[in-house]
Amino acid sequence: MLKILIPTMMLIPTTWLAPSKHIWPSALAHSLIIAIFSLLWLSSPGETGWWLLSNLMALDPLSTPLLVLTCWLLPLMILASQNHTSAEPVNRQRMYLMLLTSLQIFLIIAFSATEVLLFYVMFEATLIPTLILITRWGSQGERLNAGTYFLFYTLAASLPLLVALLILQKTTGSLSLLPLPYAAAFPLISVADKLWWAGCLLAFLVKMPLYGMHLWLPKAHVEAPIAGSMILAAVLLKLGGYGMMRMMVVLEPLTKELSYPFIILALWGVIMTGSVCLRQTDLKSLIAYSSVGHMGLVAGGILIQTPWGFTGALILMIAHGLTSSALLCLANTNYERTHTRTMMLARGMQMLLPLMTSWWFIATLANLALPPLPNLMGELMIITSLFNWSWMTIVLTGGGTLITAGYSLYMFLMTQRGPVPQHILALNPSHTREHLLLALHLLPLLLLILNPTLVWGWTA
Amino acid sequence: MCSLLRLRAGARVAAAALNRGPGPGRRARTPLKVGDRALPGHVLLSQSLGTSAALRKDFMKEVESQLSSIKQTALDALPGSSWTPLQVNPNLPPERADIVIVGGGVVGWSVAYWLKQKERVREEVKVVVVERDPTYSRASTVLSAGGIRQQFSLSENILLSLHSAHFMRNINDHLGVLHEEPVDLHFNHSGYLFLASEEGAHIMEENYRTQRYAGAKVSLLSPTQLKEKFPWINTDGVVLASYGLENEGWFDPWTLLSAFRRKAISMGVIPCSGEVTGCQYQTNTVSTRDGDQVTLRRIRSVKVQMPNSLEYQPIECSVVVNAAGAFSAKLAQILGIGNGPEDSMAGLPVPVEPRKRYIYVMHCPDGPGLDTPFLIDYSGVYFRREGLGGNYIAGLSPQTDEEPDTRDLEVDHQFFEEQVWPSLAHRVPAFESLKVTSAWAGFYDYNTFDQNGLIGMHPLVNNMYFATGFSGHGLQHSPAVGRGVAELIMEGGYKTIDLSALDFRRILHQEPMLERNII
């Protein structure tokens, strides 16, 4: 565990002490080495639930895939940010890298925490670097609004979580995740217990985000710089999912009834956000709303509390993290060239940058859950487990899948096909860096087809 | 789905236009009365004497005004000041826009309107129109004589005018805003009358054929027919005349500009008062097939200076449209177009410069009657009727070596005495006794290369579109030009009229497309 954490912490002195022309190569190389070492975590011992166990941190089949995703994403974020920060003074670039690294450290500790309160503190701590990234490096005046929405939605929902955790600490005596599943079931009957149940889950539902509380996500995504969007879409949303999966064990037996409205809200959100995507004009906003839809499915899968549901949720989280991040990187390559996020003004890109079209195609197909990609595996398992709970959900999930396919293809056809406007005829050709970035996103996704057992959690 | 929405939106506007109160050709709310004339296709023809208030009670407006008054009383009741931590100047343009149109004349606002018209979803593109003079004191649009004709020799010009005339005849279907007054352009369909002497007659005949082929309704008149139709003309020296029967005449340019502006703003275009004084661009050096190095520029942001202030706002944009009219070359110079070695592409400046033209208002009680067309003599002198009180406006394009000074808009009355009046009096004997009541001067955005419009992208600046250099016929082409530029930007090519002959290539290849008019 420390094998990865200490080098990540050391990345901060690296960025501050490296000479200015070596910052980006050295940060990239350093984070890439950390990422490759983190892949070793995937070779699990298998029998025991936890490995690499220590007082505070441990790995288990739920947190390992998310941790590997987090470590994998840091070099990708560094690759993606190189261009738009190149015009800034050196110290600001160092600051940027330090923010990304500190975010990484908080996320690693959060996912590997064995103590729920440590997880909570790290969960809150990730808000600060993200807020600084959005409000300082965002491109428009609306970024202040976006930062406010982002901070206060999550903060307001997570304060009840703190209270709920303290209550849990009082009743069980310990908040360690290791004995928590084996603790005696609590008699949860009063209204206060129901409020406690809601308090436990609300923070994670807002983070996921659940459809009714999702307003912060499109704003934050659109205003954030590319690295901020990537980490937001790929990992920070999964913090919500991971937290929910951890907390579910103590919330029995209330979940059977109380989760009803949230499952329905999540599924309705899939349809609604999909419909919104069909008439979106802003590319990044489209991808943000599609994230809300996918995470709605994840929320449904977790709240249903079956092995298939959990497995599907975990696979979908990993696959969506890679896909969404890839789509955001593609949108960024478009934005850096044409300087607009409006899809109408940058059409027919296939004629201009045909190699990018192949990446767009793979990422779009992943987004619409094409078999045999893990996106489909996750979605299918969640849909099946929901169908098992109630046959009527198939209407919502089926319609949602249809609309998802619709808007993914709409996005592809709008950006890649169509008449080429004259003002984008002369564009910078694709850089190797951009191809590398997208390859590093989509190659793991394709490799996961071959061995999905790595990411499917406890049902191994 | 999107075309359905557009159909419904169009139907809404049309229904609103139809349901408005009594207006020319609109269905009236009062029942049909005996003696009301009906035109085919319209229910009623009755004239409304214009009002300045909205013609229909708008429930939402009343509710909004009540709510705002309630809010104001509540705010007054509460203690506190209106200070906010973010002290922003509300007049500043936004920091980012998709398309910035430099120039708020009729061409600029036409482009803005058509861009919004072509978007499929509300607020798909963010359009900002930057105009440095909100009083339009030196703008060509409002100082124009306001004529529209299809009698050109280039088929592109003919088609542009034809489409613009159709647009203006149905202007309320296009530019009508719900709950607002309908647009009344005062379009006088009196037609243009071109007179040709012996030398120019064959050119007139060829032009006539081109015009008829393109769809213009023009007729040729012999001197006797001319004298029969317009007895006040002296047909001395006239061998042939060409008279426009439909879609020609004159209209009020200020109303067209305001209508475009009002409609575009109602559709979400952001107007901004300011001057573009600089821009940031990124350069890319590429080599052509012959091995020459060419620097391509891509505008990243446009710096807009607020009027009478040091404040400025850089607008990050993706596309810039240069509709600055007579002052387009100055904007192009900011970008460095024209700075380069003489023979190369980079050394070619944008060939648009302001040329001053005078218009004189005369009063002649015994002058030609109400059916006077816009008459253009072969000597270059022109006049038209203005209003119903025996007033006329006249002018003449000076010789190329006698171009007046363009530093100001002062009128040279000697010019009228020496050059305009003699030809006028020769052609229309009634004008021997007239009184000049007033005069003004305006700029042509004169294309020094071939006096025809420049529409399209500059080869060296990757995201700047030009719509300028119309040399006196910008106003009459503005609706169609706006549509063309909007099609270029949003759809990648011309869909209604093919204007690719009017782009920069003819300047690069030095092949002028001159109008073979007899003036």
PDB file of C-alpha atoms in Angstrom, chain B residues 9 75 90 160 204 223 259 278 333 439 486-487:
ATOM      1  CA  ALA B   9     -42.509  28.072 -34.645  1.00  0.00           C
ATOM      2  CA  LEU B  75     -36.896  45.462  -1.997  1.00  0.00           C
ATOM      3  CA  PRO B  90     -23.411  45.183 -17.219  1.00  0.00           C
ATOM      4  CA  LEU B 160     -29.628  38.215 -54.302  1.00  0.00           C
ATOM      5  CA  MET B 204     -28.743  46.903 -71.827  1.00  0.00           C
ATOM      6  CA  PRO B 223     -38.402  56.037 -76.487  1.00  0.00           C
ATOM      7  CA  ALA B 259     -36.634  44.856 -37.612  1.00  0.00           C
ATOM      8  CA  GLY B 278      -7.447  44.114 -31.434  1.00  0.00           C
ATOM      9  CA  GLN B 333      -5.538  45.332 -40.889  1.00  0.00           C
ATOM     10  CA  ALA B 439     -28.819  66.995 -48.228  1.00  0.00           C
ATOM     11  CA  ALA B 486     -25.387  31.758 -42.171  1.00  0.00           C
ATOM     12  CA  GLU B 487     -25.523  28.771 -44.531  1.00  0.00           C
TER      13      GLU B 487
END
